[in-house]
Amino acid sequence: LCAYDQKGYFSPLLIQHVARRQPDPISRYARHIQRRHRFDAADWCRAMTAALMSRSIQDATSTELETALELAGPDNESPATEVIEKLSAAATAWSRGLTDLIMSRATAGSPGWLAINSCSFPRRTTLSLTAANGDQRSVTVDLPACGFAWISDELPESPRKPASKKSPPDDDWLLANDRLEVTFNAATGGIARVRHPQKREERLSQLVSFRFPRERKIPTGEEGAPPVKTFYAETRCLGHEAVPTEGPVQEFVTWGEIVDQLQPQTLAKFRQTTRLFRSRPVIEIDVELSDVKVPDGDPWNNYFCLRFAWHDSTAAVTRSVLDGAQAFAGERFESTGGIEIASESERTIIVPHGLPFHRQTGPRMLDTLLVVAGETERRFRCTVVLDQSYLLETTRDVLSPVFVQPTTSGPPRSGTQGWLFHLDARNVQLLRLLDVENPITEDRDEPEPWRTLSGFAVRLLETEGRSRPVKLRTFRQPVFARTRDLRGDTRRELSIDGDTVLIDIGPYELADVELRFAAT
């Protein structure tokens, strides 16, 4: 008898892609994950529109697109262009349909935008909007869970950052907001340290680098000094610029080269753009490589990467797998979601935007692989989020798009904000909406009365391995609720308190909760 532990599982996919000379062994997964998150958010808009109008949730167009999306990658990239075009058109049409329904009885007023949140938790996001007069500004918006927020076209003037009377000596290499400070390394062009404005502890550092297959001895140039032993090339910063911005977004750009110290030769050039957002503990990192000397050989020992380091060697490192937080064994691991670095008092989450292959190179260092043999992608994004308690929630927050549609009037009749579902457990996520099912029950002479009622089902997932009761509230008061199995049979009838359904959910449980409503 053998107990299988997922943390010991490690696939040979990266090595196989490189050995078979298949294109884009890394970015094929990132593109697929990004497309999948966009589809899920768009399909929620479509299904939500159907639920509000008491129509069937299942739709042939949606099913066809989802099937094509899964067939398109990551293993088969050939039809991806056609799928991307269909996905873009569907996302626009489905979010537009939900917008029109919400705004159907809008109060006559100024034009604006409706921002839609498909996630089952509240989100604070920064949106770039273009006003009627052509002015473009960024605004930070709080979005209710599974809900919307209306933003007036009459955007307030963006407050200017007041000039500091006394700047710190490294102010030219500093970005800061009310939640964190980021200091850049003048030698490497990466992040030297991240810390809270009111604390001295350094949380994280980062740079772009290249790893060689073997450890090398690099002369220091000082007489009598021993050589430096390292697996990595030297990253040199050649310039930097603090991009002038107004509003909630700040940008800092560095550029330089990655150099083989022994040849010497330039292995690649890089340009890194780092962004901060007002009132958000979020760092967004965009990296572009150029003039790349593509590595060859074992991809796990010969790669360009983003390198991260943190101060606490006792911190636990956890990755997300199949929408759950899981540990891993060994140095190498896979995760297309988030990676959490947690100590007793701090949590740091790195979201690599679908980049799947990572290597922990020490108790407090991590490489996220960017380019190996056969990889053609040169632009990469990574987001770092501080002090958020739930790994999957943070990952979905970063990867799930917020759809923004223009409106000719507003606000909606229900107000500038509104929610459609609410869960009181942040470790439980609403994945999608489904149709009701009426299975044949042979052991009953009379069918249950709830079978004649209309409704829909919601699919919930527990993500942290915790068992707990959950309260689900809906936009309409149900009269009957049950959990069902995958055949549609009833597992348990659920208690209802007003508009709230009471659910007991187990660790990592996938629960389909069916709701029925009184006839209107």
Short mmCIF file of C-alpha atoms in Angstrom, two decimals:
data_model
loop_
_atom_site.label_atom_id
_atom_site.label_comp_id
_atom_site.label_asym_id
_atom_site.label_seq_id
_atom_site.Cartn_x
_atom_site.Cartn_y
_atom_site.Cartn_z
CA LEU A 1 0.00 0.00 0.00
CA CYS A 2 1.44 3.35 -1.05
CA ALA A 3 0.39 6.84 0.03
CA TYR A 4 0.83 9.36 -2.78
CA ASP A 5 1.83 12.83 -1.66
CA GLN A 6 1.47 15.56 -4.27
CA LYS A 7 4.46 17.50 -2.93
CA GLY A 8 6.72 14.70 -4.16
CA TYR A 9 5.33 14.84 -7.71
CA PHE A 10 7.50 16.55 -10.30
CA SER A 11 6.82 16.33 -14.03
CA PRO A 12 9.48 15.94 -16.77
CA LEU A 13 7.69 18.39 -19.09
CA LEU A 14 10.36 21.10 -19.30
CA ILE A 15 13.16 18.65 -20.07
CA GLN A 16 10.98 16.84 -22.63
CA HIS A 17 10.05 20.07 -24.44
CA VAL A 18 13.72 21.06 -24.74
CA ALA A 19 14.89 17.57 -25.75
CA ARG A 20 12.24 17.41 -28.48
CA ARG A 21 13.10 20.97 -29.59
CA GLN A 22 9.52 22.09 -29.12
CA PRO A 23 9.01 25.86 -29.25
CA ASP A 24 8.36 28.02 -26.18
CA PRO A 25 8.68 25.41 -23.42
CA ILE A 26 7.91 28.07 -20.78
CA SER A 27 5.67 30.75 -22.30
CA ARG A 28 3.24 28.22 -23.83
CA TYR A 29 1.99 27.56 -20.29
CA ALA A 30 1.91 31.22 -19.29
CA ARG A 31 -0.17 32.17 -22.34
CA HIS A 32 -2.61 29.34 -21.70
CA ILE A 33 -3.06 30.28 -18.03
CA GLN A 34 -3.69 33.92 -18.94
CA ARG A 35 -6.24 32.95 -21.59
CA ARG A 36 -7.95 30.61 -19.12
CA HIS A 37 -8.34 33.31 -16.47
CA ARG A 38 -9.74 35.71 -19.07
CA PHE A 39 -12.26 33.11 -20.22
CA ASP A 40 -13.37 32.29 -16.66
CA ALA A 41 -13.97 35.97 -15.88
CA ALA A 42 -15.83 36.56 -19.15
CA ASP A 43 -17.91 33.40 -18.78
CA TRP A 44 -18.94 34.52 -15.28
CA CYS A 45 -20.38 37.68 -16.88
CA ARG A 46 -22.33 35.60 -19.38
CA ALA A 47 -23.60 33.11 -16.80
CA MET A 48 -24.49 35.92 -14.38
CA THR A 49 -26.56 37.62 -17.07
CA ALA A 50 -28.41 34.35 -17.70
CA ALA A 51 -29.04 33.83 -13.96
CA LEU A 52 -30.40 37.37 -13.51
CA MET A 53 -32.77 36.80 -16.43
CA SER A 54 -33.80 33.32 -15.21
CA ARG A 55 -32.42 31.66 -18.33
CA SER A 56 -30.41 28.46 -18.74
CA ILE A 57 -26.80 28.87 -17.66
CA GLN A 58 -25.38 26.44 -20.20
CA ASP A 59 -24.62 27.98 -23.57
CA ALA A 60 -23.40 26.29 -26.74
CA THR A 61 -21.14 29.19 -27.72
CA SER A 62 -19.45 29.16 -24.31
CA THR A 63 -18.97 25.38 -24.35
CA GLU A 64 -17.50 25.50 -27.85
CA LEU A 65 -15.10 28.29 -26.93
CA GLU A 66 -13.98 26.55 -23.73
CA THR A 67 -13.31 23.34 -25.63
CA ALA A 68 -11.31 25.23 -28.28
CA LEU A 69 -9.39 27.03 -25.54
CA GLU A 70 -8.30 23.78 -23.91
CA LEU A 71 -7.38 22.21 -27.26
CA ALA A 72 -5.32 25.29 -28.19
CA GLY A 73 -2.73 24.89 -25.49
CA PRO A 74 -0.41 24.58 -23.88
CA ASP A 75 0.29 21.38 -25.83
CA ASN A 76 -1.06 22.63 -29.16
CA GLU A 77 -0.33 26.26 -30.04
CA SER A 78 -1.23 26.16 -33.75
CA PRO A 79 -4.87 27.38 -33.56
CA ALA A 80 -4.12 29.90 -30.78
CA THR A 81 -4.58 33.03 -32.95
CA GLU A 82 -8.14 32.08 -33.91
CA VAL A 83 -8.96 31.17 -30.31
CA ILE A 84 -7.57 34.49 -29.02
CA GLU A 85 -9.76 36.42 -31.45
CA LYS A 86 -12.86 34.47 -30.42
CA LEU A 87 -12.01 34.91 -26.74
CA SER A 88 -11.54 38.66 -27.15
CA ALA A 89 -14.87 39.01 -28.96
CA ALA A 90 -16.69 36.88 -26.39
CA ALA A 91 -15.19 38.77 -23.43
CA THR A 92 -16.34 42.08 -24.90
CA ALA A 93 -19.82 40.80 -25.76
CA TRP A 94 -20.45 38.99 -22.46
CA SER A 95 -19.23 41.84 -20.23
CA ARG A 96 -21.23 44.27 -22.38
CA GLY A 97 -24.35 42.15 -21.91
CA LEU A 98 -24.04 42.19 -18.12
CA THR A 99 -23.31 45.92 -18.18
CA ASP A 100 -26.44 46.63 -20.24
CA LEU A 101 -28.54 44.58 -17.81
CA ILE A 102 -27.18 46.35 -14.72
CA MET A 103 -27.54 49.77 -16.37
CA SER A 104 -30.98 49.08 -17.88
CA ARG A 105 -32.73 51.28 -15.31
CA ALA A 106 -29.86 53.65 -14.66
CA THR A 107 -30.50 57.13 -13.36
CA ALA A 108 -30.13 59.74 -16.09
CA GLY A 109 -26.89 61.55 -15.45
CA SER A 110 -23.32 61.81 -16.59
CA PRO A 111 -21.68 59.08 -18.65
CA GLY A 112 -19.11 56.85 -17.03
CA TRP A 113 -17.83 53.30 -16.80
CA LEU A 114 -18.98 50.11 -15.13
CA ALA A 115 -16.20 47.93 -13.68
CA ILE A 116 -17.15 44.27 -13.14
CA ASN A 117 -15.51 41.95 -10.60
CA SER A 118 -16.03 38.25 -11.32
CA CYS A 119 -14.15 37.12 -8.19
CA SER A 120 -15.98 36.13 -4.99
CA PHE A 121 -13.97 38.52 -2.80
CA PRO A 122 -13.68 42.33 -2.72
CA ARG A 123 -10.82 43.80 -4.73
CA ARG A 124 -8.95 47.07 -4.86
CA THR A 125 -7.68 47.65 -8.38
CA THR A 126 -6.14 50.44 -10.44
CA LEU A 127 -7.84 51.17 -13.79
CA SER A 128 -6.74 53.31 -16.72
CA LEU A 129 -9.74 55.27 -18.05
CA THR A 130 -10.20 57.72 -20.92
CA ALA A 131 -12.72 60.52 -20.25
CA ALA A 132 -15.08 61.97 -22.86
CA ASN A 133 -12.75 64.94 -23.40
CA GLY A 134 -9.85 62.58 -24.16
CA ASP A 135 -8.09 62.90 -20.81
CA GLN A 136 -6.63 59.62 -19.63
CA ARG A 137 -6.15 58.97 -15.95
CA SER A 138 -5.58 56.08 -13.61
CA VAL A 139 -8.01 55.61 -10.73
CA THR A 140 -8.01 53.19 -7.82
CA VAL A 141 -11.40 51.53 -7.30
CA ASP A 142 -12.81 49.27 -4.58
CA LEU A 143 -14.93 46.51 -6.14
CA PRO A 144 -17.45 44.42 -4.15
CA ALA A 145 -17.24 40.63 -4.30
CA CYS A 146 -18.98 39.22 -7.40
CA GLY A 147 -20.17 42.73 -8.08
CA PHE A 148 -19.64 46.04 -9.82
CA ALA A 149 -18.70 49.67 -9.31
CA TRP A 150 -19.81 52.61 -11.44
CA ILE A 151 -17.29 55.39 -12.06
CA SER A 152 -18.40 58.82 -13.22
CA ASP A 153 -16.86 60.36 -16.33
CA GLU A 154 -16.29 63.48 -14.27
CA LEU A 155 -12.98 62.27 -12.90
CA PRO A 156 -11.49 64.32 -10.10
CA GLU A 157 -8.16 65.97 -10.64
CA SER A 158 -5.29 63.65 -9.79
CA PRO A 159 -3.52 64.93 -6.68
CA ARG A 160 0.11 65.79 -7.21
CA LYS A 161 2.74 64.30 -4.95
CA PRO A 162 4.00 67.05 -2.68
CA ALA A 163 7.69 67.81 -2.88
CA SER A 164 9.68 66.53 0.07
CA LYS A 165 11.65 69.15 1.95
CA LYS A 166 14.32 66.63 2.92
CA SER A 167 15.01 63.78 0.52
CA PRO A 168 16.92 60.70 1.63
CA PRO A 169 20.35 60.20 -0.02
CA ASP A 170 19.10 57.33 -2.21
CA ASP A 171 15.89 59.12 -3.22
CA ASP A 172 16.81 58.83 -6.91
CA TRP A 173 16.60 55.04 -6.50
CA LEU A 174 13.43 54.91 -4.39
CA LEU A 175 9.72 54.35 -5.00
CA ALA A 176 7.32 54.60 -2.06
CA ASN A 177 3.64 54.73 -1.23
CA ASP A 178 1.69 54.50 2.03
CA ARG A 179 2.05 50.68 2.11
CA LEU A 180 5.67 49.96 1.15
CA GLU A 181 9.05 51.31 0.03
CA VAL A 182 11.09 49.89 -2.86
CA THR A 183 14.78 50.77 -3.11
CA PHE A 184 16.63 49.84 -6.31
CA ASN A 185 20.17 48.53 -6.65
CA ALA A 186 22.35 50.93 -8.62
CA ALA A 187 24.74 48.11 -9.58
CA THR A 188 22.23 45.51 -10.85
CA GLY A 189 19.15 47.58 -11.73
CA GLY A 190 17.01 45.21 -9.70
CA ILE A 191 15.24 45.72 -6.39
CA ALA A 192 17.69 46.07 -3.50
CA ARG A 193 15.07 45.91 -0.76
CA VAL A 194 11.37 46.10 -0.07
CA ARG A 195 10.12 47.16 3.33
CA HIS A 196 7.19 48.71 5.17
CA PRO A 197 7.56 52.50 5.65
CA GLN A 198 7.29 52.11 9.44
CA LYS A 199 9.58 49.08 9.79
CA ARG A 200 13.28 48.43 9.31
CA GLU A 201 13.04 44.78 8.22
CA GLU A 202 13.96 44.15 4.58
CA ARG A 203 11.38 41.86 2.97
CA LEU A 204 12.57 41.04 -0.53
CA SER A 205 15.18 41.71 -3.21
CA GLN A 206 15.13 40.88 -6.93
CA LEU A 207 17.20 40.99 -10.12
CA VAL A 208 17.36 39.52 -13.64
CA SER A 209 20.19 37.01 -14.12
CA PHE A 210 21.54 33.96 -15.93
CA ARG A 211 22.51 30.63 -14.34
CA PHE A 212 25.39 28.53 -15.69
CA PRO A 213 25.40 24.71 -15.46
CA ARG A 214 28.39 24.64 -13.09
CA GLU A 215 29.68 26.79 -10.28
CA ARG A 216 32.50 29.04 -11.46
CA LYS A 217 35.35 30.91 -9.79
CA ILE A 218 35.36 34.63 -10.59
CA PRO A 219 38.56 36.57 -9.88
CA THR A 220 37.96 39.67 -7.76
CA GLY A 221 40.87 41.64 -9.23
CA GLU A 222 42.29 42.28 -5.79
CA GLU A 223 45.75 40.93 -5.07
CA GLY A 224 45.63 38.01 -2.66
CA ALA A 225 41.83 37.92 -2.52
CA PRO A 226 40.22 34.50 -3.14
CA PRO A 227 37.93 34.18 -6.18
CA VAL A 228 34.17 34.46 -5.80
CA LYS A 229 32.29 31.20 -6.37
CA THR A 230 28.94 31.57 -8.15
CA PHE A 231 26.62 29.87 -10.63
CA TYR A 232 25.35 33.20 -11.94
CA ALA A 233 26.38 35.81 -14.49
CA GLU A 234 26.88 39.45 -13.54
CA THR A 235 23.96 41.85 -13.96
CA ARG A 236 25.06 45.42 -14.69
CA CYS A 237 22.80 48.45 -14.61
CA LEU A 238 23.58 50.99 -17.35
CA GLY A 239 20.86 53.54 -16.65
CA HIS A 240 17.66 54.38 -14.80
CA GLU A 241 14.71 56.74 -15.00
CA ALA A 242 11.89 57.64 -12.64
CA VAL A 243 8.95 58.04 -15.05
CA PRO A 244 6.99 61.26 -14.38
CA THR A 245 3.41 60.24 -13.52
CA GLU A 246 0.32 61.68 -11.85
CA GLY A 247 -2.37 59.77 -10.02
CA PRO A 248 -2.05 56.45 -8.21
CA VAL A 249 0.67 54.82 -10.35
CA GLN A 250 4.43 55.28 -9.99
CA GLU A 251 7.02 53.83 -12.39
CA PHE A 252 10.76 53.29 -12.22
CA VAL A 253 12.73 51.98 -15.23
CA THR A 254 16.20 50.44 -15.22
CA TRP A 255 18.18 48.97 -18.10
CA GLY A 256 21.45 47.17 -18.48
CA GLU A 257 23.15 43.94 -19.51
CA ILE A 258 23.82 40.42 -18.23
CA VAL A 259 27.51 39.60 -18.65
CA ASP A 260 29.59 36.42 -18.58
CA GLN A 261 32.40 37.48 -16.23
CA LEU A 262 34.99 35.00 -17.60
CA GLN A 263 34.70 35.54 -21.35
CA PRO A 264 33.73 38.44 -21.06
CA GLN A 265 30.65 38.73 -23.27
CA THR A 266 27.11 40.09 -23.06
CA LEU A 267 24.56 37.30 -22.74
CA ALA A 268 21.51 39.59 -22.96
CA LYS A 269 20.30 43.13 -22.45
CA PHE A 270 17.40 43.88 -20.14
CA ARG A 271 14.90 46.63 -19.41
CA GLN A 272 12.89 46.44 -16.18
CA THR A 273 9.85 48.56 -15.35
CA THR A 274 8.67 48.50 -11.74
CA ARG A 275 5.30 49.96 -10.68
CA LEU A 276 3.70 50.88 -7.37
CA PHE A 277 0.03 51.70 -6.83
CA ARG A 278 -1.33 54.05 -4.21
CA SER A 279 -3.01 52.36 -1.21
CA ARG A 280 -2.08 48.90 -2.48
CA PRO A 281 0.73 46.61 -1.18
CA VAL A 282 1.53 45.55 -4.74
CA ILE A 283 4.72 45.68 -6.83
CA GLU A 284 4.38 45.00 -10.57
CA ILE A 285 7.57 44.04 -12.40
CA ASP A 286 7.83 43.99 -16.22
CA VAL A 287 11.05 42.62 -17.74
CA GLU A 288 12.03 42.74 -21.41
CA LEU A 289 15.12 40.90 -22.68
CA SER A 290 16.87 41.64 -25.98
CA ASP A 291 19.97 40.47 -27.86
CA VAL A 292 19.65 37.17 -26.04
CA LYS A 293 22.22 34.43 -26.49
CA VAL A 294 19.74 31.57 -26.08
CA PRO A 295 21.10 28.90 -23.72
CA ASP A 296 21.37 25.26 -24.74
CA GLY A 297 21.38 22.03 -22.78
CA ASP A 298 19.66 21.10 -19.52
CA PRO A 299 16.98 23.77 -18.97
CA TRP A 300 17.04 23.32 -15.19
CA ASN A 301 20.72 24.29 -15.03
CA ASN A 302 21.08 26.72 -17.94
CA TYR A 303 18.55 29.54 -17.94
CA PHE A 304 17.72 33.25 -17.70
CA CYS A 305 15.61 33.96 -14.66
CA LEU A 306 14.13 36.35 -12.17
CA ARG A 307 16.00 35.90 -8.89
CA PHE A 308 14.31 36.62 -5.57
CA ALA A 309 15.80 36.63 -2.08
CA TRP A 310 14.23 37.23 1.34
CA HIS A 311 15.70 37.89 4.76
CA ASP A 312 14.23 35.01 6.83
CA SER A 313 15.80 31.61 6.12
CA THR A 314 13.17 29.88 8.31
CA ALA A 315 10.22 31.14 6.23
CA ALA A 316 7.95 28.45 4.76
CA VAL A 317 7.59 28.42 0.97
CA THR A 318 4.24 27.26 -0.42
CA ARG A 319 3.00 27.14 -4.02
CA SER A 320 -0.49 26.98 -5.48
CA VAL A 321 -1.43 23.82 -7.39
CA LEU A 322 -4.88 23.24 -8.92
CA ASP A 323 -6.33 26.13 -6.89
CA GLY A 324 -4.94 24.86 -3.59
CA ALA A 325 -2.00 25.84 -1.38
CA GLN A 326 0.54 22.98 -1.33
CA ALA A 327 4.10 22.33 -0.17
CA PHE A 328 6.81 20.87 -2.41
CA ALA A 329 9.83 18.60 -2.03
CA GLY A 330 13.30 19.28 -3.44
CA GLU A 331 14.68 22.35 -5.17
CA ARG A 332 12.66 22.29 -8.40
CA PHE A 333 8.91 22.77 -8.47
CA GLU A 334 6.06 23.83 -10.72
CA SER A 335 3.32 26.39 -10.13
CA THR A 336 1.49 28.60 -12.59
CA GLY A 337 -0.23 30.43 -9.74
CA GLY A 338 1.28 32.10 -6.69
CA ILE A 339 4.26 31.32 -4.46
CA GLU A 340 3.96 32.30 -0.80
CA ILE A 341 6.89 33.03 1.52
CA ALA A 342 5.51 33.05 5.07
CA SER A 343 7.12 33.66 8.45
CA GLU A 344 5.42 34.18 11.81
CA SER A 345 4.78 37.88 11.15
CA GLU A 346 5.10 38.36 7.38
CA ARG A 347 3.62 36.98 4.18
CA THR A 348 5.00 37.71 0.73
CA ILE A 349 3.31 36.32 -2.38
CA ILE A 350 4.99 36.20 -5.80
CA VAL A 351 2.60 35.77 -8.74
CA PRO A 352 4.60 34.93 -11.92
CA HIS A 353 1.63 35.38 -14.32
CA GLY A 354 1.60 31.77 -15.45
CA LEU A 355 5.37 31.14 -15.63
CA PRO A 356 5.38 27.56 -14.35
CA PHE A 357 8.98 26.52 -13.56
CA HIS A 358 10.82 27.57 -10.40
CA ARG A 359 13.91 26.55 -8.46
CA GLN A 360 14.63 27.25 -4.81
CA THR A 361 18.41 27.70 -4.76
CA GLY A 362 18.84 28.07 -1.00
CA PRO A 363 16.82 28.51 2.18
CA ARG A 364 15.95 32.08 1.19
CA MET A 365 16.44 32.32 -2.59
CA LEU A 366 14.22 31.50 -5.56
CA ASP A 367 14.65 31.49 -9.35
CA THR A 368 11.68 31.84 -11.71
CA LEU A 369 12.77 30.57 -15.14
CA LEU A 370 12.28 32.97 -18.07
CA VAL A 371 14.29 31.72 -21.08
CA VAL A 372 15.70 28.26 -21.80
CA ALA A 373 16.57 26.50 -25.06
CA GLY A 374 13.75 26.99 -27.60
CA GLU A 375 12.06 29.87 -25.78
CA THR A 376 11.16 32.87 -28.01
CA GLU A 377 9.20 35.03 -25.57
CA ARG A 378 11.13 38.08 -24.38
CA ARG A 379 8.59 39.98 -22.27
CA PHE A 380 7.61 38.79 -18.83
CA ARG A 381 5.56 40.07 -15.90
CA CYS A 382 5.66 39.24 -12.21
CA THR A 383 3.64 40.73 -9.34
CA VAL A 384 4.69 40.81 -5.68
CA VAL A 385 1.99 41.28 -3.03
CA LEU A 386 2.72 41.84 0.66
CA ASP A 387 0.83 40.79 3.77
CA GLN A 388 -2.16 39.05 2.19
CA SER A 389 -3.38 35.98 4.07
CA TYR A 390 -4.79 33.80 1.29
CA LEU A 391 -2.62 32.53 -1.54
CA LEU A 392 -5.30 31.59 -4.07
CA GLU A 393 -7.31 34.75 -3.43
CA THR A 394 -4.22 36.86 -4.16
CA THR A 395 -3.39 34.84 -7.28
CA ARG A 396 -6.91 35.22 -8.67
CA ASP A 397 -6.87 38.93 -7.80
CA VAL A 398 -3.73 39.42 -9.89
CA LEU A 399 -4.63 37.18 -12.85
CA SER A 400 -8.40 37.68 -13.24
CA PRO A 401 -9.19 40.71 -15.41
CA VAL A 402 -11.61 43.44 -14.36
CA PHE A 403 -13.90 44.22 -17.28
CA VAL A 404 -14.64 47.92 -17.78
CA GLN A 405 -17.44 49.01 -20.10
CA PRO A 406 -18.42 52.62 -20.93
CA THR A 407 -21.95 53.74 -20.05
CA THR A 408 -23.96 56.63 -21.48
CA SER A 409 -25.59 57.48 -18.14
CA GLY A 410 -25.46 56.54 -14.52
CA PRO A 411 -25.20 55.58 -11.79
CA PRO A 412 -27.19 52.30 -11.83
CA ARG A 413 -30.54 52.37 -10.06
CA SER A 414 -29.11 50.18 -7.25
CA GLY A 415 -26.30 52.66 -6.55
CA THR A 416 -22.68 53.18 -7.53
CA GLN A 417 -21.73 49.76 -6.14
CA GLY A 418 -23.48 46.42 -5.86
CA TRP A 419 -22.83 42.75 -5.22
CA LEU A 420 -24.51 39.62 -6.59
CA PHE A 421 -22.97 36.92 -4.36
CA HIS A 422 -21.21 37.12 -1.02
CA LEU A 423 -19.13 34.47 0.80
CA ASP A 424 -18.01 35.05 4.38
CA ALA A 425 -14.99 32.68 4.07
CA ARG A 426 -11.95 33.97 2.20
CA ASN A 427 -10.53 30.44 1.88
CA VAL A 428 -13.58 29.45 -0.21
CA GLN A 429 -13.84 30.61 -3.82
CA LEU A 430 -16.82 30.67 -6.19
CA LEU A 431 -15.58 29.10 -9.42
CA ARG A 432 -18.56 29.18 -11.76
CA LEU A 433 -22.35 29.05 -12.21
CA LEU A 434 -24.15 25.89 -13.39
CA ASP A 435 -27.64 24.79 -14.32
CA VAL A 436 -29.93 22.95 -11.90
CA GLU A 437 -30.35 19.20 -12.34
CA ASN A 438 -33.39 16.99 -11.73
CA PRO A 439 -32.11 13.41 -11.41
CA ILE A 440 -34.54 10.51 -11.36
CA THR A 441 -35.26 9.40 -7.78
CA GLU A 442 -36.51 5.82 -7.80
CA ASP A 443 -37.12 5.49 -4.06
CA ARG A 444 -39.80 8.21 -3.94
CA ASP A 445 -43.42 7.80 -5.03
CA GLU A 446 -43.88 11.58 -5.33
CA PRO A 447 -41.20 13.92 -6.72
CA GLU A 448 -39.90 16.56 -4.33
CA PRO A 449 -41.73 19.90 -4.78
CA TRP A 450 -38.48 21.83 -5.24
CA ARG A 451 -37.91 20.07 -8.57
CA THR A 452 -40.50 22.30 -10.23
CA LEU A 453 -38.74 25.50 -9.13
CA SER A 454 -36.24 27.36 -11.28
CA GLY A 455 -32.75 28.25 -10.13
CA PHE A 456 -29.07 27.64 -10.69
CA ALA A 457 -26.04 26.14 -8.95
CA VAL A 458 -22.73 27.62 -7.81
CA ARG A 459 -19.50 25.65 -7.65
CA LEU A 460 -17.41 26.38 -4.55
CA LEU A 461 -13.84 25.33 -3.74
CA GLU A 462 -12.04 25.33 -0.39
CA THR A 463 -8.43 26.35 -1.05
CA GLU A 464 -6.45 26.23 2.21
CA GLY A 465 -7.15 22.73 3.56
CA ARG A 466 -9.48 23.98 6.31
CA SER A 467 -12.90 22.68 7.29
CA ARG A 468 -15.39 25.36 8.27
CA PRO A 469 -19.02 26.51 7.95
CA VAL A 470 -19.68 29.01 5.16
CA LYS A 471 -22.46 31.54 4.64
CA LEU A 472 -23.45 32.18 1.02
CA ARG A 473 -25.65 35.19 0.28
CA THR A 474 -27.28 35.77 -3.09
CA PHE A 475 -28.94 38.63 -4.95
CA ARG A 476 -32.27 36.81 -4.57
CA GLN A 477 -33.67 34.91 -1.58
CA PRO A 478 -33.73 31.14 -2.24
CA VAL A 479 -36.48 28.90 -0.90
CA PHE A 480 -34.54 25.64 -1.20
CA ALA A 481 -30.84 24.74 -1.30
CA ARG A 482 -28.88 21.50 -1.46
CA THR A 483 -25.41 20.19 -2.22
CA ARG A 484 -25.30 17.65 -5.02
CA ASP A 485 -22.77 15.17 -6.34
CA LEU A 486 -21.43 15.05 -9.88
CA ARG A 487 -24.37 12.85 -10.95
CA GLY A 488 -26.82 15.47 -9.72
CA ASP A 489 -28.07 13.45 -6.73
CA THR A 490 -28.65 15.22 -3.44
CA ARG A 491 -25.86 14.93 -0.88
CA ARG A 492 -27.43 17.17 1.76
CA GLU A 493 -30.27 19.65 2.06
CA LEU A 494 -29.04 23.00 3.39
CA SER A 495 -30.49 25.42 5.93
CA ILE A 496 -31.56 28.87 4.74
CA ASP A 497 -31.67 31.98 6.91
CA GLY A 498 -33.21 34.86 4.94
CA ASP A 499 -31.02 35.35 1.87
CA THR A 500 -28.19 33.29 3.41
CA VAL A 501 -27.45 29.62 2.73
CA LEU A 502 -25.49 27.75 5.44
CA ILE A 503 -22.91 25.30 4.11
CA ASP A 504 -20.38 23.00 5.82
CA ILE A 505 -17.38 22.59 3.53
CA GLY A 506 -14.40 20.28 4.07
CA PRO A 507 -10.69 20.69 3.30
CA TYR A 508 -10.09 21.20 -0.44
CA GLU A 509 -13.72 20.21 -1.08
CA LEU A 510 -15.33 21.00 -4.43
CA ALA A 511 -19.02 21.60 -3.65
CA ASP A 512 -21.88 22.21 -6.08
CA VAL A 513 -24.56 24.17 -4.23
CA GLU A 514 -27.94 24.24 -5.97
CA LEU A 515 -30.33 27.12 -5.23
CA ARG A 516 -34.03 27.17 -6.07
CA PHE A 517 -36.23 30.25 -6.04
CA ALA A 518 -39.95 30.86 -5.68
CA ALA A 519 -41.87 31.41 -8.89
CA THR A 520 -42.44 35.07 -9.74
#
